[in-house]
């Protein structure tokens, strides 16, 4: 039995043994887990063993009232301790309702719903979400709380499609904030890093369903990006370039294009001097493409093409670390070339780098706040001592472009520099204070990076 299987199985036993229950004497909701747990990658063991999994919003409100310090937890896909707590964590995995409102063109999902759960349900009714991340396994609230994104010059991040959130503040009160009624406050509330309180449901915009065909090219010269950056990243609905930073080229370019029923897309053998792939590929060239969504230009539903990885398989490599920096898209080419100077330090510890574009938004704590962005992502081997030494070098090379690290991934940027990258940070802290006056939902990560 491998470690991941063991963790899954032992977690299931623990869950069966300690089902959530109310003790009639105290009316306290008891934790469902009290043994050590890790994040998805296994690079981090949470400091608290206390995990609450309330079965209802009322139980959640009770958990929040009962605890002076508490952190919401999603599907555990973050690589840094943003979801960690020394006291208690609360997972809303039991809130799984999905309610489509066809006339309002929205879907409201319980906080336990993952993108891969909601996508086929709305697709069956003729609707789609505007974009998805590289994997469908992440919870909707965990993704939107951290500004999780896909790719596409015209696509904003996943948080930008949020129309309303419902959450429980520190005193146990249930609140709703919506784009329709709460103006700029709403822009502050969506990418909330878990600091307003556990979200119980999220309402997302939907649009008519669409089909995507995924075509892969290999060996795209970086030199082509110098004069054709927007043409290349804008050539499809969603475009990703993968690289190992060697030989001045991207190893793979994933072109995800919208395709109308019956339409045949033009697929030349050469695309900006990159070559059309002749078989399915994994973003990490050494791995089998069996875990990946269908390629070779075969059209399919948006939710089976926009993520790189299939729902029922392990995404990416598993034994990995991730880092990502957002820089202004207008400086994207220079930023790539700046990181490339570190190639011989980076490549030995790298599984792959992914380059994606994200359209600007108005969300206060979004990495793409008021800035069309290029995101430079690193999937590292799980070699933290070495990676930890490389990150400051990358951050120094990117400093002229004022990088914003992904909230859920590993970085070493000094907090002062991080804070300087967010012009609305003070407004956000005031907003969080309004719903959480005592800092109940803060943890070491948020305190260090936002408050100290
Ligand atoms: C293989 C892999 C691929 C990835 N690909 C991408 C990608 O393509 N694009 C990208 O941008 N990111 C990507 N990520 C990062 C991922 O999207 C983020 O880590 C995201 O936060 C994961 O959501 P989660 O539910 O696992 O959150 P967790 O890691 O459980 O929590 C993250 C944050 O969300 C908060 N949170 C969780 N649930 C709630 C709630 N109900 N209410 C309030 N706050 C809550 C937590 O407090 C914490 O601050 C990837 C991660 C992995 C492991």
Coordinates of C-alpha atoms and ligand atoms in Angstrom, one line a residue:
X1 CA 0.0 0.0 0.0
X2 CA 1.6 3.3 -1.0
X3 CA 1.6 6.3 1.3
X4 CA -1.3 8.2 -0.5
X5 CA -3.4 5.0 -0.4
X6 CA -2.5 4.5 3.3
X7 CA -3.5 8.1 4.1
X8 CA -6.8 7.7 2.3
X9 CA -7.6 4.4 4.0
X10 CA -6.6 5.4 7.5
X11 CA -8.5 8.7 7.0
X12 CA -11.6 6.7 6.1
X13 CA -11.3 4.5 9.2
X14 CA -10.9 7.5 11.4
X15 CA -13.9 9.1 9.9
X16 CA -16.1 6.0 10.5
X17 CA -14.9 5.7 14.0
X18 CA -15.6 9.3 14.9
X19 CA -18.6 10.5 13.0
X20 CA -19.7 14.0 13.8
X21 CA -22.0 14.1 16.8
X22 CA -23.6 16.5 19.2
X23 CA -23.0 15.8 22.9
X24 CA -26.4 16.5 24.4
X25 CA -24.9 17.9 27.6
X26 CA -22.8 20.7 26.0
X27 CA -24.3 20.9 22.5
X28 CA -20.8 21.0 21.2
X29 CA -19.9 19.6 17.8
X30 CA -17.1 17.1 18.3
X31 CA -14.1 16.8 15.9
X32 CA -14.3 14.0 13.3
X33 CA -10.5 13.6 13.2
X34 CA -7.9 13.9 16.0
X35 CA -4.9 12.3 14.3
X36 CA -2.2 14.1 12.3
X37 CA -3.2 14.9 8.7
X38 CA -1.2 16.3 5.7
X39 CA -2.0 18.5 2.8
X40 CA -2.6 16.9 -0.6
X41 CA 1.1 16.8 -1.6
X42 CA 2.2 15.5 1.8
X43 CA 4.9 18.3 2.1
X44 CA 3.0 19.7 5.2
X45 CA 1.6 18.2 8.3
X46 CA -1.0 20.4 9.8
X47 CA -0.2 21.6 13.3
X48 CA -3.6 20.9 14.7
X49 CA -5.0 17.4 14.8
X50 CA -8.5 18.8 15.4
X51 CA -10.7 18.6 12.3
X52 CA -14.4 19.5 12.4
X53 CA -16.7 18.4 9.6
X54 CA -20.1 19.8 10.5
X55 CA -23.1 18.3 8.7
X56 CA -25.1 21.5 8.5
X57 CA -24.7 25.3 8.5
X58 CA -26.2 25.3 12.1
X59 CA -23.5 22.9 13.2
X60 CA -20.8 25.0 11.6
X61 CA -22.1 28.1 13.4
X62 CA -21.8 26.1 16.7
X63 CA -18.2 25.1 15.9
X64 CA -17.3 28.7 15.1
X65 CA -18.9 30.0 18.3
X66 CA -17.1 27.3 20.3
X67 CA -13.6 28.0 19.2
X68 CA -11.4 31.1 19.8
X69 CA -9.1 30.1 16.8
X70 CA -10.2 28.2 13.7
X71 CA -9.2 27.9 10.1
X72 CA -11.4 26.8 7.2
X73 CA -10.1 23.9 5.1
X74 CA -11.0 22.9 1.6
X75 CA -9.6 19.9 -0.3
X76 CA -6.0 20.5 1.1
X77 CA -4.4 21.3 -2.3
X78 CA -2.4 24.3 -1.0
X79 CA 1.4 23.8 -0.7
X80 CA 2.1 26.4 1.9
X81 CA 0.5 26.7 5.4
X82 CA -2.3 29.1 4.4
X83 CA -4.9 26.6 5.6
X84 CA -2.9 25.5 8.7
X85 CA -3.9 26.1 12.3
X86 CA -2.5 25.3 15.7
X87 CA -6.0 25.0 17.2
X88 CA -8.6 23.6 14.9
X89 CA -9.7 23.3 11.2
X90 CA -13.2 23.1 9.8
X91 CA -14.0 21.4 6.5
X92 CA -17.4 22.0 4.8
X93 CA -17.1 18.8 2.8
X94 CA -20.6 17.7 3.9
X95 CA -22.3 20.7 2.3
X96 CA -22.7 19.3 -1.2
X97 CA -25.8 20.9 -2.7
X98 CA -25.8 22.2 -6.3
X99 CA -28.6 24.5 -7.4
X100 CA -28.7 25.9 -10.9
X101 CA -30.8 29.0 -11.6
X102 CA -31.3 29.0 -15.3
X103 CA -33.0 32.4 -15.5
X104 CA -30.4 34.1 -13.3
X105 CA -27.6 32.2 -15.1
X106 CA -26.0 31.2 -11.9
X107 CA -25.3 28.0 -9.9
X108 CA -25.1 28.0 -6.1
X109 CA -22.9 25.3 -4.7
X110 CA -22.3 24.1 -1.1
X111 CA -18.8 24.7 0.2
X112 CA -18.0 21.0 -0.1
X113 CA -18.4 21.0 -3.9
X114 CA -15.4 20.6 -6.2
X115 CA -15.3 22.0 -9.7
X116 CA -15.3 18.4 -11.0
X117 CA -18.6 17.8 -9.2
X118 CA -20.5 20.9 -10.4
X119 CA -19.2 20.9 -14.0
X120 CA -21.1 17.8 -15.4
X121 CA -24.3 18.8 -13.6
X122 CA -24.5 22.2 -15.3
X123 CA -23.2 21.0 -18.6
X124 CA -26.0 18.5 -18.7
X125 CA -28.4 21.5 -18.6
X126 CA -26.5 23.4 -21.3
X127 CA -24.3 25.6 -19.1
X128 CA -20.6 26.1 -18.4
X129 CA -18.2 28.0 -16.2
X130 CA -15.9 30.5 -18.0
X131 CA -12.7 28.7 -17.0
X132 CA -11.1 26.0 -14.8
X133 CA -7.8 25.4 -13.2
X134 CA -5.4 22.7 -14.3
X135 CA -7.2 20.1 -12.1
X136 CA -10.9 19.6 -11.3
X137 CA -10.3 18.2 -7.8
X138 CA -10.2 21.4 -5.9
X139 CA -13.1 22.8 -3.8
X140 CA -14.8 25.9 -5.1
X141 CA -14.4 27.9 -1.9
X142 CA -10.7 26.9 -1.5
X143 CA -10.0 28.0 -5.1
X144 CA -11.8 31.3 -5.0
X145 CA -10.4 32.2 -1.5
X146 CA -6.9 32.0 -3.0
X147 CA -7.4 33.6 -6.5
X148 CA -7.0 30.3 -8.3
X149 CA -6.8 30.6 -12.1
X150 CA -6.7 28.9 -15.4
X151 CA -5.3 30.5 -18.6
X152 CA -6.4 32.8 -21.4
X153 CA -5.6 36.4 -22.3
X154 CA -9.3 37.3 -22.0
X155 CA -10.1 35.0 -19.0
X156 CA -10.1 36.3 -15.5
X157 CA -9.4 34.0 -12.6
X158 CA -12.0 31.6 -11.1
X159 CA -12.8 34.1 -8.3
X160 CA -14.0 36.6 -10.9
X161 CA -17.1 34.5 -11.8
X162 CA -18.3 34.6 -8.2
X163 CA -21.7 36.4 -7.9
X164 CA -22.3 35.9 -4.2
X165 CA -20.8 34.2 -1.1
X166 CA -22.4 33.1 2.1
X167 CA -20.2 32.8 5.1
X168 CA -20.2 32.5 8.9
X169 CA -18.4 35.4 10.7
X170 CA -16.5 35.0 14.0
X171 CA -19.6 35.4 16.2
X172 CA -21.4 32.6 14.4
X173 CA -23.7 34.9 12.3
X174 CA -24.5 33.9 8.7
X175 CA -23.9 36.6 6.1
X176 CA -24.4 37.0 2.4
X177 CA -22.4 39.4 0.2
X178 CA -23.1 39.7 -3.5
X179 CA -21.9 41.5 -6.6
X180 CA -25.4 42.9 -7.1
X181 CA -25.8 44.5 -3.7
X182 CA -22.4 45.1 -2.1
X183 CA -20.4 47.1 -4.6
X184 CA -16.7 47.4 -4.0
X185 CA -17.0 45.6 -0.6
X186 CA -17.8 42.5 -2.6
X187 CA -14.5 42.9 -4.6
X188 CA -12.8 42.7 -1.2
X189 CA -14.7 39.7 0.0
X190 CA -14.1 37.0 -2.7
X191 CA -10.4 36.4 -2.6
X192 CA -10.6 36.3 1.2
X193 CA -7.8 33.8 2.2
X194 CA -10.3 32.3 4.6
X195 CA -10.1 35.5 6.8
X196 CA -13.8 36.5 6.8
X197 CA -14.9 33.1 8.1
X198 CA -15.9 29.8 6.5
X199 CA -17.9 30.1 3.3
X200 CA -20.9 27.9 3.4
X201 CA -21.9 28.4 -0.3
X202 CA -20.7 30.2 -3.4
X203 CA -22.8 31.4 -6.3
X204 CA -21.1 31.3 -9.7
X205 CA -22.0 32.9 -13.0
X206 CA -22.7 30.3 -15.7
X207 CA -22.7 30.8 -19.5
X208 CA -23.9 28.6 -22.4
X209 CA -21.9 25.4 -22.6
X210 CA -19.2 25.1 -25.2
X211 CA -16.8 22.6 -26.7
X212 CA -13.0 22.8 -26.7
X213 CA -10.4 21.0 -28.8
X214 CA -6.9 20.6 -27.3
X215 CA -3.9 20.6 -29.6
X216 CA -0.3 20.3 -28.5
X217 CA 2.8 21.7 -30.1
X218 CA 6.4 20.9 -29.0
X219 CA 9.5 23.0 -28.8
X220 CA 8.2 26.5 -29.1
X221 CA 11.3 28.9 -29.2
X222 CA 11.2 31.6 -26.5
X223 CA 12.5 34.0 -29.2
X224 CA 9.0 33.8 -30.9
X225 CA 7.5 35.3 -27.7
X226 CA 9.6 38.5 -28.1
X227 CA 7.4 39.9 -30.9
X228 CA 4.4 37.6 -30.8
X229 CA 3.7 37.2 -27.1
X230 CA 0.0 38.2 -27.3
X231 CA -0.5 36.4 -30.6
X232 CA 0.8 33.2 -29.2
X233 CA -1.0 33.4 -25.8
X234 CA -4.1 34.7 -27.6
X235 CA -4.2 32.0 -30.2
X236 CA -6.7 29.9 -28.3
X237 CA -9.3 30.3 -25.6
X238 CA -6.7 29.0 -23.1
X239 CA -3.0 28.6 -23.8
X240 CA -0.2 27.1 -21.6
X241 CA 3.5 26.8 -22.4
X242 CA 5.5 24.3 -20.4
X243 CA 9.3 24.5 -20.2
X244 CA 12.3 23.0 -18.4
X245 CA 14.1 26.3 -19.0
X246 CA 16.7 24.6 -21.2
X247 CA 17.6 25.3 -24.8
X248 CA 15.7 28.6 -25.0
X249 CA 12.3 27.0 -25.7
X250 CA 9.0 25.7 -24.3
X251 CA 8.9 21.9 -24.3
X252 CA 5.1 21.9 -25.0
X253 CA 2.5 24.4 -25.9
X254 CA -1.1 23.5 -25.1
X255 CA -3.6 25.2 -27.3
X256 CA -7.2 25.0 -26.1
X257 CA -9.6 26.4 -28.7
X258 CA -13.3 26.8 -28.7
X259 CA -14.9 24.7 -31.5
X260 CA -18.5 25.0 -32.8
X261 CA -20.4 21.8 -33.5
X262 CA -19.3 20.4 -36.9
X263 CA -16.5 23.0 -37.2
X264 CA -13.0 21.8 -38.3
X265 CA -10.1 23.8 -36.8
X266 CA -7.1 24.7 -38.9
X267 CA -4.2 22.8 -37.4
X268 CA -0.9 23.5 -39.2
X269 CA 2.2 21.3 -38.7
X270 CA 4.1 24.4 -37.5
X271 CA 2.9 27.0 -35.0
X272 CA 5.4 29.8 -34.5
X273 CA 8.1 27.2 -35.3
X274 CA 6.7 24.7 -32.8
X275 CA 5.9 21.3 -34.1
X276 CA 2.5 19.6 -34.0
X277 CA 2.5 16.7 -31.5
X278 CA 1.7 13.3 -32.9
X279 CA 0.6 11.6 -29.6
X280 CA -0.9 12.6 -26.3
X281 CA 1.6 14.2 -23.9
X282 CA 1.8 14.9 -20.1
X283 CA 3.0 18.4 -19.0
X284 CA 5.9 16.6 -17.3
X285 CA 7.4 14.9 -20.4
X286 CA 8.6 11.9 -18.5
X287 CA 5.1 10.9 -17.3
X288 CA 2.4 8.9 -19.2
X289 CA -0.4 11.0 -20.5
X290 CA -3.0 8.6 -19.2
X291 CA -4.0 11.0 -16.4
X292 CA -4.4 13.9 -18.9
X293 CA -7.5 15.2 -20.6
X294 CA -8.0 14.2 -24.2
X295 CA -5.8 16.0 -26.8
X296 CA -5.0 15.5 -30.5
X297 CA -7.7 18.1 -31.5
X298 CA -10.6 15.9 -30.4
X299 CA -13.4 18.2 -29.4
X300 CA -15.1 17.7 -26.1
X301 CA -17.0 19.5 -23.3
X302 CA -15.3 22.5 -21.7
X303 CA -14.8 20.7 -18.4
X304 CA -13.0 17.7 -20.0
X305 CA -10.6 20.0 -21.9
X306 CA -9.8 23.1 -19.8
X307 CA -8.2 21.2 -16.9
X308 CA -5.1 19.3 -17.9
X309 CA -5.9 16.4 -15.7
X310 CA -8.8 14.0 -15.5
X311 CA -11.1 14.0 -12.5
X312 CA -10.7 10.3 -11.6
X313 CA -6.9 10.2 -11.7
X314 CA -4.1 11.8 -9.6
X315 CA -3.4 15.2 -11.1
X316 CA 0.2 16.3 -11.9
X317 CA 2.9 14.2 -10.3
X318 CA 1.7 14.0 -6.7
X319 CA 5.2 14.0 -5.1
X320 CA 5.8 17.7 -5.8
X321 CA 5.9 21.2 -4.6
X322 CA 4.5 24.3 -6.4
X323 CA 5.5 27.9 -6.7
X324 CA 4.0 30.6 -8.9
X325 CA 4.6 34.3 -9.5
X326 CA 2.3 36.8 -11.3
X327 CA 4.0 39.6 -13.3
X328 CA 2.4 42.3 -15.6
X329 CA 1.7 40.6 -19.0
X330 CA 3.3 43.6 -20.8
X331 CA 6.6 42.5 -19.2
X332 CA 6.0 38.8 -19.6
X333 CA 8.8 38.2 -22.2
X334 CA 11.4 40.1 -20.1
X335 CA 10.3 38.2 -17.0
X336 CA 10.7 34.8 -18.7
X337 CA 14.1 35.8 -19.9
X338 CA 15.1 37.0 -16.4
X339 CA 14.1 33.6 -14.9
X340 CA 15.8 31.8 -17.7
X341 CA 19.2 33.1 -16.5
X342 CA 18.8 30.7 -13.5
X343 CA 18.1 27.7 -15.6
X344 CA 21.0 25.6 -14.5
X345 CA 20.0 26.1 -10.8
X346 CA 16.3 25.5 -11.5
X347 CA 16.2 22.5 -13.9
X348 CA 17.8 19.8 -11.7
X349 CA 15.0 20.3 -9.1
X350 CA 12.1 21.0 -11.5
X351 CA 9.4 18.7 -12.9
X352 CA 8.0 21.4 -15.2
X353 CA 7.3 25.1 -15.5
X354 CA 3.9 26.4 -16.8
X355 CA 3.4 29.8 -18.3
X356 CA -0.2 31.1 -18.4
X357 CA -1.9 34.5 -18.9
X358 CA -4.7 35.8 -16.7
X359 CA -6.9 38.9 -17.4
X360 CA -7.0 41.7 -14.9
X361 CA -9.8 41.9 -12.3
X362 CA -11.0 44.2 -9.6
X363 CA -10.8 41.8 -6.6
X364 CA -8.7 43.4 -3.9
X365 CA -6.5 40.4 -3.0
X366 CA -6.4 38.8 -6.4
X367 CA -2.9 38.2 -7.8
X368 CA -4.3 39.7 -11.1
X369 CA -5.7 42.8 -9.3
X370 CA -5.9 45.5 -11.9
X371 CA -3.2 43.9 -13.9
X372 CA -3.3 41.7 -17.0
X373 CA -0.8 39.1 -15.9
X374 CA 1.6 36.3 -16.9
X375 CA 1.9 33.6 -14.3
X376 CA 5.2 31.8 -14.1
X377 CA 4.6 28.5 -12.4
X378 CA 7.1 25.9 -11.1
X379 CA 6.2 22.3 -10.3
X380 CA 9.2 21.2 -8.3
X381 CA 10.5 17.8 -7.2
X382 CA 9.8 17.4 -3.5
X383 CA 13.2 18.8 -2.5
X384 CA 12.3 21.7 -0.2
X385 CA 15.9 22.3 1.2
X386 CA 17.1 22.9 -2.4
X387 CA 14.0 24.7 -3.6
X388 CA 14.0 27.0 -0.6
X389 CA 17.4 28.3 -1.7
X390 CA 16.3 28.9 -5.3
X391 CA 13.1 30.8 -4.6
X392 CA 14.9 34.0 -3.3
X393 CA 17.0 34.0 -6.5
X394 CA 13.9 33.8 -8.7
X395 CA 12.2 36.5 -6.6
X396 CA 15.2 38.7 -7.0
X397 CA 15.3 38.3 -10.8
X398 CA 11.5 39.1 -10.9
X399 CA 11.8 42.1 -8.5
X400 CA 11.8 44.7 -11.3
X401 CA 8.3 43.3 -12.2
X402 CA 6.9 43.4 -8.6
X403 CA 5.9 39.8 -8.5
X404 CA 2.8 38.6 -6.7
X405 CA 3.2 35.0 -5.5
X406 CA 0.2 32.7 -5.7
X407 CA -1.4 32.7 -2.2
X408 CA -1.6 28.9 -2.1
X409 CA 1.9 28.0 -3.3
X410 CA 5.4 28.2 -1.8
X411 CA 7.3 31.5 -1.8
X412 CA 10.0 33.3 0.2
X413 CA 9.1 36.9 -0.7
X414 CA 9.6 39.2 2.3
X415 CA 6.2 40.2 3.8
X416 CA 6.9 43.9 3.3
X417 CA 7.4 43.3 -0.5
X418 CA 4.3 41.1 -0.6
X419 CA 2.1 43.7 1.1
X420 CA 3.4 46.5 -1.2
X421 CA 2.1 44.6 -4.2
X422 CA -1.5 44.9 -2.9
X423 CA -2.8 48.5 -3.0
X424 CA -6.1 47.5 -1.4
X425 CA -4.6 45.5 1.5
X426 CA -5.5 48.0 4.2
X427 CA -9.1 48.0 3.0
X428 CA -9.1 44.2 3.0
X429 CA -7.8 44.1 6.6
X430 CA -10.6 46.5 7.7
X431 CA -13.1 44.3 6.0
X432 CA -11.8 41.2 7.7
X433 CA -11.8 43.1 11.1
X434 CA -15.5 43.8 10.6
X435 CA -16.4 40.1 10.4
X436 CA -13.6 38.8 12.7
X437 CA -12.7 41.5 15.3
X438 CA -10.5 39.2 17.4
X439 CA -8.6 37.5 14.6
X440 CA -10.2 34.1 15.2
X441 CA -9.7 33.1 11.6
X442 CA -6.0 34.2 11.3
X443 CA -3.1 31.8 11.4
X444 CA 0.7 32.2 11.5
X445 CA 0.8 32.4 7.7
X446 CA -1.7 35.2 7.4
X447 CA -0.4 37.0 10.4
X448 CA 3.2 36.9 9.1
X449 CA 2.4 37.9 5.6
X450 CA -0.4 40.4 6.1
X451 CA -0.3 41.8 9.6
X452 CA 3.1 41.8 11.3
Ligands
LIG1 C1 -1.9 19.4 -8.6 C2 -2.3 20.9 -8.3 C3 -2.6 21.7 -9.4 C4 -3.0 23.0 -9.1 N1 -3.3 23.8 -10.2 C5 -3.6 25.1 -10.0 C6 -4.0 25.9 -11.1 O1 -4.1 25.4 -12.3 N2 -4.2 27.2 -10.9 C7 -4.1 27.7 -9.7 O2 -4.3 28.9 -9.5 N3 -3.9 27.0 -8.6 C8 -3.6 25.7 -8.8 N4 -3.4 24.9 -7.7 C9 -3.5 25.5 -6.3 C10 -4.9 25.3 -5.8 O3 -5.8 25.8 -6.7 C11 -5.1 26.1 -4.5 O4 -4.2 25.5 -3.5 C12 -6.5 26.1 -3.9 O5 -6.5 26.9 -2.8 C13 -6.9 24.7 -3.6 O6 -8.2 24.7 -3.0 P1 -8.5 23.8 -1.7 O7 -9.9 23.5 -1.6 O8 -7.6 22.6 -1.8 O9 -8.0 24.7 -0.6 P2 -7.2 24.5 0.8 O10 -5.8 24.2 0.4 O11 -7.8 23.5 1.6 O12 -7.3 25.9 1.4 C14 -6.8 27.0 0.8 C15 -7.3 28.3 1.4 O13 -8.7 28.4 1.2 C16 -9.4 28.6 2.4 N5 -10.7 27.9 2.4 C17 -10.9 26.7 2.1 N6 -12.2 26.4 2.2 C18 -12.8 27.5 2.6 C19 -14.1 27.9 3.0 N7 -15.2 27.0 2.9 N8 -14.4 29.2 3.4 C20 -13.4 30.1 3.5 N9 -12.1 29.8 3.2 C21 -11.8 28.5 2.7 C22 -8.4 28.1 3.5 O14 -8.6 28.7 4.7 C23 -7.1 28.5 2.9 O15 -6.8 29.8 3.2 C24 -3.0 23.5 -7.8 C25 -2.8 22.7 -6.7 C26 -2.4 21.4 -7.0 C27 -2.2 20.5 -5.8

